[in-house]
Amino acid sequence: MASTKIFAAEFVCGGGFRQRNVAAIPKPLRDEGTAMLKALSADLSALGEVIVPLDLRVDVELPPGVRAFPIDASLPLWSQWIAAAQDCDAAIIVAPEHSGALAQAVAMMRAGAVDPVMSSGDFLRIASDKWETARAFASQLVPHPPTFSIATIDSIDPNLANQWIMKPRDGVGSERFVITDDLEAAKAQLQADSVLQPYISGLPASISLIVSGTQMHLLPAVSQVIDPHTGEYLGGSGPLDQDLQRRATALATRAIEAMPPMAKGFIGIDLILGEDARDDCVVEINPRLTTSYVGLRHMVEGNLAEWILGQGTGPIRCKVSAGEVRWTPDGQVWHGSESLEVC
């Protein structure tokens, strides 16, 4: 029987910046993209032959058995991805929402007769836009930081918060992320493609889920380490304790129920967990693989990639105690004091 062939593409490593000097690629994007690609392709390689589009200028040591498809900087990117994936049985894409890259990648692949295991339709459109996500949550009373656009900033109560966060509607990570205590300056600087939110104190956390058909599998909730001055993601640890797990699960369920249909594959949900459950809120939805995957894969029984591809059976079970696994954005992982192999 022929081996299953799986296409796995990550935007930064897969040529998304092929026409830019590699040194100009933001380090957080390069580190996290490389970490996700190596972890995902390692798990997929246990299920079949893996083909990865690769910008050879990006320093990526692929896991054994994973085959690189070199990207030509002079040719259109999506046509090269389609060519690499043409004979594959399954495809997974990791790309940023910024400038519509993720939505465009999914649409172009499907137009090229490649159907990636990714969300689509209104779910992808709304989850990729922080303003539209806020509107969806508000309509269904999902706890969420008050969110203002350039059209609604005049309605802001200045007593709502002492600090404010300004970020792009389609931003990724800490890109154009500004924390300020000067509300008037923030209002003056706010652009049509950005939103303004009050700074919410609490524990930054995330919970991921895998949607396959009618099944939704929730993964262990984890904490995030976020630089309080820049918003930069510095890693995470998990799983959270049982009480916080219950609270995160309840929030994630409400968030997904508030969204349109067409969720599919791996989805990450960012949260703030307060001192009390009444202060918990959902920050945003990431309709794609997130960096937490590098740690989550060491917390659960079995191979997460099986569930992403719809091949997993039964519930996904956590196999470690609270806080045992931690990781950095570049993919270094520890289980307790033991450093695990970087994929």
mmCIF file of C-alpha atoms in Angstrom, residues 13 22 30 34 38 55-61:
data_model
loop_
_atom_site.group_PDB
_atom_site.id
_atom_site.type_symbol
_atom_site.label_atom_id
_atom_site.label_comp_id
_atom_site.label_asym_id
_atom_site.label_seq_id
_atom_site.Cartn_x
_atom_site.Cartn_y
_atom_site.Cartn_z
ATOM 1 C CA CYS A 13 9.790 29.061 6.404
ATOM 2 C CA VAL A 22 16.148 37.101 5.320
ATOM 3 C CA ARG A 30 11.070 33.390 12.362
ATOM 4 C CA THR A 34 10.403 27.448 12.678
ATOM 5 C CA LYS A 38 9.525 21.391 13.125
ATOM 6 C CA ASP A 55 12.801 28.966 1.677
ATOM 7 C CA LEU A 56 16.327 27.558 1.783
ATOM 8 C CA ARG A 57 17.675 30.820 3.234
ATOM 9 C CA VAL A 58 15.767 30.159 6.464
ATOM 10 C CA ASP A 59 17.819 27.949 8.764
ATOM 11 C CA VAL A 60 15.513 25.000 9.454
ATOM 12 C CA GLU A 61 16.716 21.522 10.331
#
